[in-house]
Amino acid sequence: MAKLPIVLAPDPVLKQTCQPVETIDDDVRARLDDMVETMYAAPGIGLSAPQVADKRRLIVCDVAREGESAQVFKMVNPEIVWRSDEKVVAEEGCLSIPDHYGDVSRFREIKVTYLDPEGASQEVEANGLLSACIQHEIDHLDGVLFIDYLTPLKRNMILRKMKKLKRLQK
Ligand code: NI
């Protein structure tokens, strides 16, 4: 496994629509493992392929708290197939937008289908933090960031600060 560099916003790779995976092979499995390692090292609770400059529909997440045993999900081609009527607002952050946070409204519960690393179809019902995390990561696959839900004023302020941070890192 290898830790991958995380792409910081703003970057065109974070605004593209990712492509479905057609064949789950060793390359896909290795990428998922590297994404898990990168997520844990950050540390974060979720990571999507575009954040490591990969255009495939892959996400990983693990929302277990410290002291709880790991419960990692590796999802290929995840799709939300059911959403609760009820929504819930919670503060979110993103490894591609470090040190910035904002309130985002998400569906309280969702049902997600995906392929696991062996290519088997899986379905998971998620609520709470896992639900928000999966919605956040699937958004990434369609070029949507949590700051896109904020007011233009707040979004532009964060993007200005991110541009400055990226200039300083060069
Ligand atoms: Ni994110």
Coordinates of N, CA, C and O and ligand atoms in Angstrom, one line a residue:
M1 N 0.9 -1.2 0.0 CA 0.0 0.0 0.0 C 0.9 1.2 0.0 O 2.0 1.2 0.5
A2 N 0.3 2.3 -0.5 CA 1.1 3.5 -0.6 C 0.2 4.7 -0.3 O -1.0 4.7 -0.6
K3 N 0.8 5.7 0.4 CA 0.0 6.9 0.7 C 0.1 7.8 -0.5 O 1.2 8.0 -1.1
L4 N -1.0 8.4 -0.9 CA -1.0 9.2 -2.2 C -1.1 10.7 -1.8 O -1.7 11.0 -0.8
P5 N -0.6 11.5 -2.7 CA -0.8 13.0 -2.4 C -2.3 13.3 -2.6 O -2.9 12.8 -3.5
I6 N -2.8 14.2 -1.7 CA -4.2 14.7 -1.8 C -4.3 16.0 -2.6 O -3.5 16.9 -2.3
V7 N -5.1 16.0 -3.6 CA -5.3 17.2 -4.4 C -6.1 18.3 -3.6 O -7.1 17.9 -3.0
L8 N -5.6 19.5 -3.6 CA -6.2 20.6 -2.9 C -7.1 21.4 -3.8 O -6.7 21.7 -5.0
A9 N -8.2 21.9 -3.3 CA -9.1 22.8 -4.1 C -8.4 24.2 -4.1 O -7.7 24.5 -3.1
P10 N -8.6 25.0 -5.1 CA -9.4 24.7 -6.3 C -8.5 23.9 -7.3 O -7.3 24.3 -7.5
D11 N -9.0 22.9 -8.0 CA -8.3 22.2 -9.0 C -9.3 21.6 -9.9 O -10.3 21.0 -9.5
P12 N -9.0 21.6 -11.2 CA -10.0 21.1 -12.2 C -10.4 19.6 -12.0 O -11.5 19.2 -12.3
V13 N -9.4 18.8 -11.4 CA -9.7 17.4 -11.3 C -10.8 17.2 -10.2 O -11.5 16.2 -10.3
L14 N -11.0 18.2 -9.3 CA -12.0 18.1 -8.3 C -13.4 18.5 -8.9 O -14.4 18.4 -8.2
K15 N -13.5 19.0 -10.1 CA -14.7 19.5 -10.6 C -15.2 18.7 -11.8 O -16.2 19.1 -12.5
Q16 N -14.6 17.5 -12.0 CA -15.0 16.7 -13.2 C -16.0 15.6 -12.7 O -16.1 15.3 -11.5
T17 N -16.7 15.0 -13.7 CA -17.5 13.8 -13.4 C -16.7 12.6 -13.6 O -16.1 12.4 -14.7
C18 N -16.6 11.7 -12.6 CA -15.8 10.5 -12.8 C -16.6 9.4 -13.6 O -17.8 9.5 -13.7
Q19 N -15.8 8.5 -14.1 CA -16.3 7.5 -15.0 C -16.5 6.1 -14.2 O -15.7 5.8 -13.4
P20 N -17.6 5.4 -14.5 CA -17.9 4.2 -13.8 C -16.7 3.2 -14.1 O -16.2 3.2 -15.2
V21 N -16.4 2.3 -13.2 CA -15.4 1.3 -13.3 C -16.1 0.1 -14.0 O -17.2 -0.3 -13.6
E22 N -15.5 -0.4 -15.1 CA -16.1 -1.5 -15.8 C -15.6 -2.9 -15.4 O -16.3 -3.9 -15.4
T23 N -14.3 -2.9 -15.0 CA -13.7 -4.2 -14.6 C -13.0 -4.0 -13.3 O -12.2 -3.1 -13.2
I24 N -13.4 -4.8 -12.2 CA -12.7 -4.6 -11.0 C -11.5 -5.6 -11.0 O -11.6 -6.8 -10.9
D25 N -10.3 -5.0 -11.2 CA -9.1 -5.8 -11.3 C -8.1 -5.4 -10.1 O -8.4 -4.7 -9.2
D26 N -6.9 -6.0 -10.2 CA -5.9 -5.7 -9.2 C -5.6 -4.2 -9.1 O -5.3 -3.7 -8.0
D27 N -5.6 -3.6 -10.2 CA -5.3 -2.1 -10.2 C -6.3 -1.4 -9.4 O -6.0 -0.5 -8.6
V28 N -7.6 -1.7 -9.6 CA -8.7 -1.0 -8.8 C -8.6 -1.4 -7.3 O -8.7 -0.5 -6.5
R29 N -8.3 -2.6 -7.0 CA -8.2 -3.1 -5.6 C -7.0 -2.3 -5.0 O -7.1 -1.9 -3.8
A30 N -5.9 -2.2 -5.7 CA -4.7 -1.5 -5.1 C -5.0 -0.1 -4.9 O -4.6 0.5 -3.9
R31 N -5.7 0.6 -5.8 CA -6.1 2.0 -5.7 C -7.0 2.2 -4.4 O -6.8 3.1 -3.6
L32 N -7.9 1.3 -4.2 CA -8.8 1.4 -3.1 C -8.0 1.2 -1.8 O -8.2 2.0 -0.8
D33 N -7.0 0.3 -1.8 CA -6.2 0.1 -0.6 C -5.3 1.4 -0.3 O -5.2 1.8 0.8
D34 N -4.8 1.9 -1.4 CA -4.0 3.1 -1.2 C -4.9 4.3 -0.7 O -4.4 5.1 0.1
M35 N -6.1 4.4 -1.2 CA -7.0 5.4 -0.7 C -7.3 5.3 0.7 O -7.4 6.2 1.5
V36 N -7.5 4.0 1.2 CA -7.7 3.8 2.6 C -6.5 4.2 3.4 O -6.7 4.9 4.5
E37 N -5.3 3.8 3.0 CA -4.1 4.2 3.7 C -4.0 5.8 3.8 O -3.7 6.4 4.8
T38 N -4.3 6.4 2.6 CA -4.2 7.9 2.6 C -5.2 8.5 3.5 O -4.9 9.5 4.2
M39 N -6.4 8.0 3.5 CA -7.5 8.5 4.4 C -7.1 8.4 5.9 O -7.2 9.4 6.6
Y40 N -6.6 7.2 6.3 CA -6.2 7.0 7.7 C -5.0 7.9 8.1 O -5.0 8.5 9.2
A41 N -4.1 8.1 7.1 CA -2.9 8.9 7.4 C -3.3 10.4 7.6 O -2.6 11.1 8.3
A42 N -4.3 10.8 6.9 CA -4.6 12.3 6.8 C -4.7 13.0 8.2 O -4.1 14.0 8.4
P43 N -5.6 12.5 9.2 CA -6.5 11.5 9.1 C -7.9 12.1 8.6 O -8.2 13.2 8.9
G44 N -8.7 11.2 8.0 CA -10.0 11.6 7.6 C -11.0 10.4 7.7 O -10.6 9.3 8.0
I45 N -12.3 10.7 7.5 CA -13.3 9.7 7.6 C -13.8 9.2 6.2 O -14.6 8.3 6.1
G46 N -13.3 9.9 5.1 CA -13.7 9.5 3.8 C -12.8 10.1 2.8 O -12.1 11.1 3.0
L47 N -12.7 9.4 1.6 CA -11.9 9.9 0.5 C -12.4 9.4 -0.8 O -12.9 8.2 -0.9
S48 N -12.4 10.2 -1.8 CA -12.9 9.9 -3.1 C -11.7 9.9 -4.1 O -10.7 10.6 -3.9
A49 N -11.9 9.1 -5.2 CA -10.8 9.0 -6.2 C -10.3 10.3 -6.8 O -9.1 10.5 -6.9
P50 N -11.2 11.3 -7.1 CA -10.7 12.5 -7.7 C -9.7 13.3 -6.7 O -8.8 14.0 -7.2
Q51 N -9.9 13.0 -5.4 CA -9.0 13.7 -4.5 C -7.5 13.1 -4.5 O -6.6 13.7 -4.0
V52 N -7.4 12.0 -5.2 CA -6.0 11.5 -5.5 C -5.8 11.4 -7.0 O -5.1 10.6 -7.5
A53 N -6.5 12.4 -7.7 CA -6.3 12.6 -9.1 C -6.7 11.4 -10.0 O -6.0 11.1 -11.0
D54 N -7.7 10.6 -9.5 CA -8.1 9.4 -10.2 C -9.5 9.7 -10.7 O -10.4 10.2 -9.9
K55 N -9.8 9.4 -12.0 CA -11.1 9.7 -12.5 C -12.2 8.6 -12.5 O -13.2 8.7 -13.1
R56 N -11.9 7.6 -11.7 CA -12.8 6.5 -11.6 C -13.8 6.6 -10.4 O -13.5 7.3 -9.4
R57 N -15.0 6.0 -10.5 CA -16.0 6.2 -9.4 C -15.6 5.2 -8.2 O -16.2 4.1 -8.1
L58 N -14.7 5.7 -7.4 CA -14.3 4.9 -6.2 C -14.3 5.8 -5.0 O -13.9 7.0 -5.0
I59 N -14.9 5.3 -3.9 CA -14.8 6.0 -2.6 C -14.5 5.0 -1.5 O -14.7 3.8 -1.6
V60 N -13.9 5.6 -0.4 CA -13.6 4.8 0.8 C -14.1 5.6 2.0 O -14.1 6.8 1.9
C61 N -14.6 4.9 3.0 CA -14.9 5.7 4.2 C -14.8 4.8 5.4 O -15.0 3.5 5.3
D62 N -14.6 5.4 6.6 CA -14.6 4.7 7.9 C -14.9 5.8 8.9 O -14.1 6.6 9.2
V63 N -16.1 5.7 9.4 CA -16.5 6.8 10.4 C -16.4 6.3 11.8 O -16.9 7.0 12.7
A64 N -15.8 5.2 12.1 CA -15.6 4.7 13.4 C -14.8 5.7 14.3 O -13.8 6.3 13.8
R65 N -15.3 5.9 15.5 CA -14.5 6.9 16.3 C -13.4 6.2 17.0 O -13.2 5.0 17.0
E66 N -12.5 7.0 17.5 CA -11.3 6.5 18.2 C -11.7 5.5 19.3 O -12.6 5.8 20.1
G67 N -11.1 4.4 19.3 CA -11.4 3.4 20.3 C -12.4 2.4 19.8 O -12.5 1.2 20.3
E68 N -13.2 2.7 18.7 CA -14.1 1.8 18.1 C -13.2 1.0 17.0 O -12.3 1.5 16.5
S69 N -13.7 -0.2 16.7 CA -13.0 -1.0 15.7 C -13.3 -0.4 14.3 O -14.4 0.1 14.1
A70 N -12.3 -0.5 13.5 CA -12.4 0.1 12.1 C -13.6 -0.6 11.4 O -13.8 -1.8 11.5
Q71 N -14.3 0.2 10.6 CA -15.4 -0.3 9.8 C -15.2 0.3 8.4 O -15.9 1.3 8.1
V72 N -14.3 -0.2 7.6 CA -14.0 0.5 6.4 C -14.9 0.0 5.3 O -15.2 -1.2 5.2
F73 N -15.4 0.9 4.5 CA -16.1 0.6 3.3 C -15.3 1.0 2.1 O -14.7 2.1 2.0
K74 N -15.1 0.1 1.1 CA -14.5 0.4 -0.2 C -15.6 0.2 -1.2 O -16.1 -0.9 -1.4
M75 N -15.9 1.3 -1.9 CA -17.1 1.2 -2.8 C -16.7 1.6 -4.2 O -16.0 2.6 -4.5
V76 N -17.1 0.7 -5.1 CA -16.9 0.9 -6.6 C -18.3 1.2 -7.1 O -19.2 0.5 -6.8
N77 N -18.3 2.3 -7.9 CA -19.6 2.7 -8.6 C -20.7 2.9 -7.6 O -21.8 2.4 -7.8
P78 N -20.5 3.6 -6.5 CA -21.6 3.7 -5.5 C -22.7 4.6 -6.0 O -22.5 5.5 -6.8
E79 N -24.0 4.2 -5.7 CA -25.1 4.9 -6.2 C -26.2 5.0 -5.0 O -26.5 3.9 -4.4
I80 N -26.7 6.1 -4.8 CA -27.8 6.3 -3.8 C -29.1 5.9 -4.5 O -29.5 6.5 -5.5
V81 N -29.7 4.8 -3.9 CA -30.9 4.3 -4.6 C -32.2 4.7 -3.8 O -33.3 4.4 -4.2
W82 N -32.0 5.2 -2.6 CA -33.1 5.7 -1.8 C -32.7 6.8 -0.8 O -31.5 6.7 -0.3
R83 N -33.5 7.8 -0.6 CA -33.2 8.9 0.3 C -34.4 9.1 1.2 O -35.5 9.1 0.7
S84 N -34.1 9.4 2.5 CA -35.2 9.7 3.4 C -35.8 11.1 3.0 O -35.1 11.9 2.4
D85 N -37.0 11.4 3.4 CA -37.6 12.7 3.1 C -36.9 13.7 4.0 O -36.7 14.9 3.7
E86 N -36.5 13.2 5.2 CA -36.0 14.1 6.2 C -34.5 14.4 5.9 O -33.8 13.6 5.5
K87 N -34.2 15.7 6.2 CA -32.8 16.1 6.0 C -32.2 16.5 7.3 O -33.0 16.8 8.3
V88 N -30.9 16.6 7.4 CA -30.3 17.0 8.6 C -29.0 17.9 8.3 O -28.4 17.6 7.3
V89 N -28.8 18.9 9.1 CA -27.7 19.8 8.8 C -26.6 19.5 9.8 O -26.8 19.3 11.0
A90 N -25.4 19.4 9.3 CA -24.2 19.1 10.1 C -23.0 19.8 9.5 O -22.9 20.0 8.3
E91 N -22.0 20.0 10.4 CA -20.8 20.7 9.9 C -19.9 19.7 9.1 O -19.8 18.5 9.6
E92 N -19.4 20.1 8.0 CA -18.5 19.2 7.2 C -17.2 19.9 6.9 O -17.1 21.1 6.9
G93 N -16.2 19.0 6.7 CA -14.9 19.5 6.2 C -14.5 18.6 5.1 O -15.3 17.7 4.7
C94 N -13.3 18.8 4.5 CA -12.9 18.0 3.4 C -11.4 18.0 3.4 O -10.7 19.0 3.6
L95 N -10.8 16.8 3.1 CA -9.3 16.7 3.1 C -8.7 17.6 1.9 O -7.6 17.9 2.0
S96 N -9.5 17.9 0.9 CA -9.0 18.8 -0.2 C -9.2 20.2 0.2 O -8.8 21.1 -0.6
I97 N -9.9 20.5 1.3 CA -10.1 21.9 1.7 C -9.7 22.0 3.2 O -10.6 22.3 4.0
P98 N -8.5 21.7 3.6 CA -8.1 21.6 5.0 C -8.4 22.9 5.8 O -8.3 24.0 5.3
D99 N -8.8 22.7 7.0 CA -9.0 23.8 8.0 C -10.2 24.7 7.7 O -10.4 25.8 8.3
H100 N -11.1 24.3 6.8 CA -12.3 25.0 6.5 C -13.5 24.1 6.7 O -13.5 22.9 6.4
Y101 N -14.6 24.7 7.3 CA -15.7 23.9 7.7 C -17.0 24.7 7.3 O -17.0 25.9 7.2
G102 N -18.1 24.0 7.1 CA -19.4 24.6 6.8 C -20.5 23.7 7.1 O -20.4 22.5 7.0
D103 N -21.7 24.3 7.4 CA -22.9 23.5 7.6 C -23.5 23.1 6.2 O -23.7 23.9 5.4
V104 N -23.8 21.8 6.1 CA -24.4 21.2 4.9 C -25.6 20.4 5.3 O -25.6 19.7 6.2
S105 N -26.7 20.6 4.5 CA -27.9 19.8 4.7 C -27.8 18.5 3.8 O -27.6 18.6 2.6
R106 N -28.0 17.4 4.5 CA -27.9 16.1 3.8 C -29.2 15.3 4.1 O -29.8 15.5 5.1
F107 N -29.5 14.3 3.3 CA -30.5 13.3 3.6 C -30.1 12.6 4.9 O -29.0 12.1 5.0
R108 N -31.1 12.5 5.8 CA -30.8 11.8 7.1 C -30.4 10.4 6.9 O -29.4 9.9 7.5
E109 N -31.2 9.7 6.0 CA -30.9 8.2 5.8 C -30.8 8.0 4.3 O -31.6 8.6 3.5
I110 N -29.9 7.1 3.9 CA -29.9 6.7 2.4 C -29.7 5.2 2.3 O -29.2 4.6 3.3
K111 N -30.0 4.7 1.2 CA -29.6 3.4 0.8 C -28.7 3.4 -0.4 O -29.0 4.1 -1.4
V112 N -27.6 2.8 -0.3 CA -26.5 2.9 -1.3 C -26.2 1.5 -1.9 O -26.1 0.5 -1.1
T113 N -26.1 1.4 -3.2 CA -25.6 0.1 -3.8 C -24.2 0.4 -4.3 O -23.9 1.5 -4.7
Y114 N -23.4 -0.6 -4.3 CA -22.1 -0.5 -4.9 C -21.5 -1.9 -5.1 O -22.1 -2.9 -4.7
L115 N -20.3 -1.9 -5.8 CA -19.6 -3.2 -5.9 C -18.4 -3.2 -4.9 O -17.8 -2.1 -4.7
D116 N -18.2 -4.3 -4.3 CA -17.1 -4.4 -3.4 C -15.8 -4.8 -4.1 O -15.9 -5.0 -5.4
P117 N -14.6 -4.8 -3.5 CA -13.4 -5.1 -4.2 C -13.3 -6.4 -4.9 O -12.5 -6.6 -5.8
E118 N -14.3 -7.3 -4.6 CA -14.3 -8.6 -5.3 C -15.3 -8.6 -6.4 O -15.5 -9.6 -7.1
G119 N -16.0 -7.4 -6.6 CA -16.9 -7.3 -7.7 C -18.4 -7.7 -7.3 O -19.2 -7.8 -8.2
A120 N -18.6 -8.0 -6.0 CA -19.9 -8.5 -5.6 C -20.8 -7.2 -5.3 O -20.3 -6.2 -4.8
S121 N -22.1 -7.3 -5.7 CA -23.0 -6.2 -5.4 C -23.3 -6.2 -3.9 O -23.6 -7.2 -3.3
Q122 N -23.3 -5.0 -3.4 CA -23.6 -4.8 -2.0 C -24.6 -3.7 -1.8 O -24.7 -2.8 -2.7
E123 N -25.3 -3.7 -0.7 CA -26.3 -2.6 -0.4 C -26.1 -2.3 1.1 O -26.0 -3.1 1.9
V124 N -26.0 -1.0 1.4 CA -25.9 -0.6 2.8 C -26.9 0.5 3.0 O -27.2 1.4 2.2
E125 N -27.6 0.4 4.2 CA -28.4 1.5 4.7 C -27.6 2.3 5.7 O -27.0 1.8 6.6
A126 N -27.6 3.6 5.5 CA -26.7 4.5 6.3 C -27.5 5.6 6.9 O -28.4 6.1 6.3
N127 N -27.2 5.9 8.2 CA -27.7 7.1 8.8 C -26.6 7.8 9.6 O -25.4 7.3 9.6
G128 N -26.9 8.9 10.2 CA -25.9 9.6 11.0 C -24.7 10.0 10.1 O -24.8 10.4 8.9
L129 N -23.5 9.9 10.8 CA -22.3 10.4 10.1 C -22.0 9.6 8.9 O -21.5 10.2 7.9
L130 N -22.2 8.3 8.9 CA -21.9 7.5 7.7 C -22.8 8.0 6.5 O -22.2 8.0 5.4
S131 N -24.0 8.3 6.7 CA -24.9 8.8 5.6 C -24.3 10.1 5.0 O -24.2 10.2 3.8
A132 N -24.0 11.0 5.9 CA -23.4 12.3 5.4 C -22.1 12.1 4.7 O -21.9 12.7 3.6
C133 N -21.3 11.2 5.2 CA -20.0 10.9 4.7 C -20.1 10.3 3.2 O -19.4 10.8 2.3
I134 N -21.0 9.4 3.1 CA -21.2 8.7 1.8 C -21.7 9.7 0.8 O -21.3 9.8 -0.4
Q135 N -22.7 10.6 1.2 CA -23.2 11.6 0.3 C -22.1 12.6 -0.1 O -22.0 13.0 -1.3
H136 N -21.3 13.0 0.8 CA -20.2 13.9 0.6 C -19.2 13.3 -0.5 O -18.8 13.9 -1.4
E137 N -18.9 12.0 -0.3 CA -17.9 11.3 -1.2 C -18.5 11.1 -2.5 O -17.8 11.3 -3.6
I138 N -19.7 10.7 -2.6 CA -20.4 10.5 -3.9 C -20.5 11.8 -4.7 O -20.2 11.9 -5.9
D139 N -20.7 12.9 -3.9 CA -20.7 14.3 -4.6 C -19.4 14.5 -5.3 O -19.4 15.0 -6.4
H140 N -18.3 14.1 -4.6 CA -16.9 14.3 -5.2 C -16.9 13.7 -6.6 O -16.2 14.2 -7.5
L141 N -17.5 12.5 -6.8 CA -17.5 11.8 -8.1 C -18.2 12.5 -9.2 O -18.0 12.3 -10.3
D142 N -19.0 13.5 -8.7 CA -19.7 14.3 -9.7 C -19.2 15.8 -9.7 O -19.9 16.7 -10.1
G143 N -18.0 16.0 -9.1 CA -17.4 17.3 -9.2 C -18.0 18.3 -8.2 O -17.8 19.5 -8.4
V144 N -18.7 17.8 -7.2 CA -19.4 18.7 -6.2 C -18.6 18.6 -4.9 O -18.3 17.6 -4.4
L145 N -18.3 19.8 -4.4 CA -17.6 19.9 -3.1 C -18.6 20.5 -2.0 O -19.5 21.2 -2.4
F146 N -18.3 20.3 -0.8 CA -19.2 20.7 0.3 C -19.3 22.3 0.2 O -20.4 22.8 0.5
I147 N -18.3 23.0 -0.2 CA -18.4 24.4 -0.3 C -19.4 24.9 -1.3 O -19.8 26.0 -1.3
D148 N -19.7 24.0 -2.3 CA -20.7 24.4 -3.3 C -22.1 24.6 -2.7 O -23.0 25.2 -3.3
Y149 N -22.3 24.1 -1.4 CA -23.6 24.2 -0.7 C -23.6 25.5 0.1 O -24.7 25.8 0.7
L150 N -22.5 26.2 0.3 CA -22.4 27.3 1.1 C -22.8 28.6 0.3 O -23.0 28.5 -0.9
T151 N -23.0 29.7 1.0 CA -23.3 30.9 0.2 C -22.1 31.3 -0.6 O -20.9 31.0 -0.3
P152 N -22.3 32.0 -1.8 CA -21.2 32.4 -2.6 C -20.1 33.2 -1.9 O -18.9 33.0 -2.1
L153 N -20.6 34.0 -0.9 CA -19.7 34.8 -0.1 C -18.7 33.9 0.6 O -17.5 34.1 0.6
K154 N -19.3 32.9 1.3 CA -18.4 32.0 2.2 C -17.5 31.2 1.3 O -16.3 30.9 1.5
R155 N -18.1 30.6 0.2 CA -17.4 29.8 -0.7 C -16.2 30.5 -1.3 O -15.1 30.0 -1.4
N156 N -16.4 31.7 -1.8 CA -15.3 32.5 -2.4 C -14.3 32.9 -1.4 O -13.1 32.9 -1.8
M157 N -14.7 33.1 -0.2 CA -13.7 33.4 0.9 C -12.8 32.2 1.1 O -11.5 32.3 1.1
I158 N -13.4 31.0 1.2 CA -12.6 29.8 1.4 C -11.7 29.6 0.2 O -10.5 29.2 0.3
L159 N -12.2 29.7 -1.0 CA -11.4 29.5 -2.2 C -10.2 30.5 -2.3 O -9.1 30.1 -2.7
R160 N -10.5 31.7 -1.9 CA -9.4 32.7 -1.9 C -8.2 32.2 -1.0 O -7.1 32.3 -1.3
K161 N -8.7 31.8 0.2 CA -7.7 31.3 1.2 C -6.9 30.1 0.7 O -5.8 29.9 0.9
M162 N -7.7 29.2 0.0 CA -7.1 28.0 -0.5 C -6.0 28.3 -1.6 O -5.0 27.7 -1.7
K163 N -6.4 29.3 -2.5 CA -5.4 29.7 -3.5 C -4.1 30.2 -2.9 O -3.0 29.9 -3.4
K164 N -4.3 31.0 -1.9 CA -3.2 31.6 -1.2 C -2.3 30.4 -0.6 O -1.1 30.4 -0.7
L165 N -3.0 29.5 0.1 CA -2.3 28.3 0.7 C -1.5 27.6 -0.4 O -0.3 27.2 -0.2
K166 N -2.1 27.4 -1.6 CA -1.4 26.6 -2.6 C -0.2 27.4 -3.2 O 0.8 26.8 -3.5
R167 N -0.4 28.7 -3.3 CA 0.8 29.5 -3.7 C 1.9 29.4 -2.8 O 3.1 29.2 -3.2
L168 N 1.6 29.4 -1.5 CA 2.7 29.3 -0.4 C 3.3 27.9 -0.4 O 4.5 27.8 -0.1
Q169 N 2.6 26.9 -0.9 CA 3.1 25.5 -0.8 C 4.1 25.3 -2.0 O 4.8 24.3 -2.0
K170 N 4.0 26.1 -3.0 CA 4.8 25.9 -4.3 C 6.3 26.2 -4.0 O 6.6 27.0 -3.2
Ligands
NI1 NI -14.3 15.8 0.6

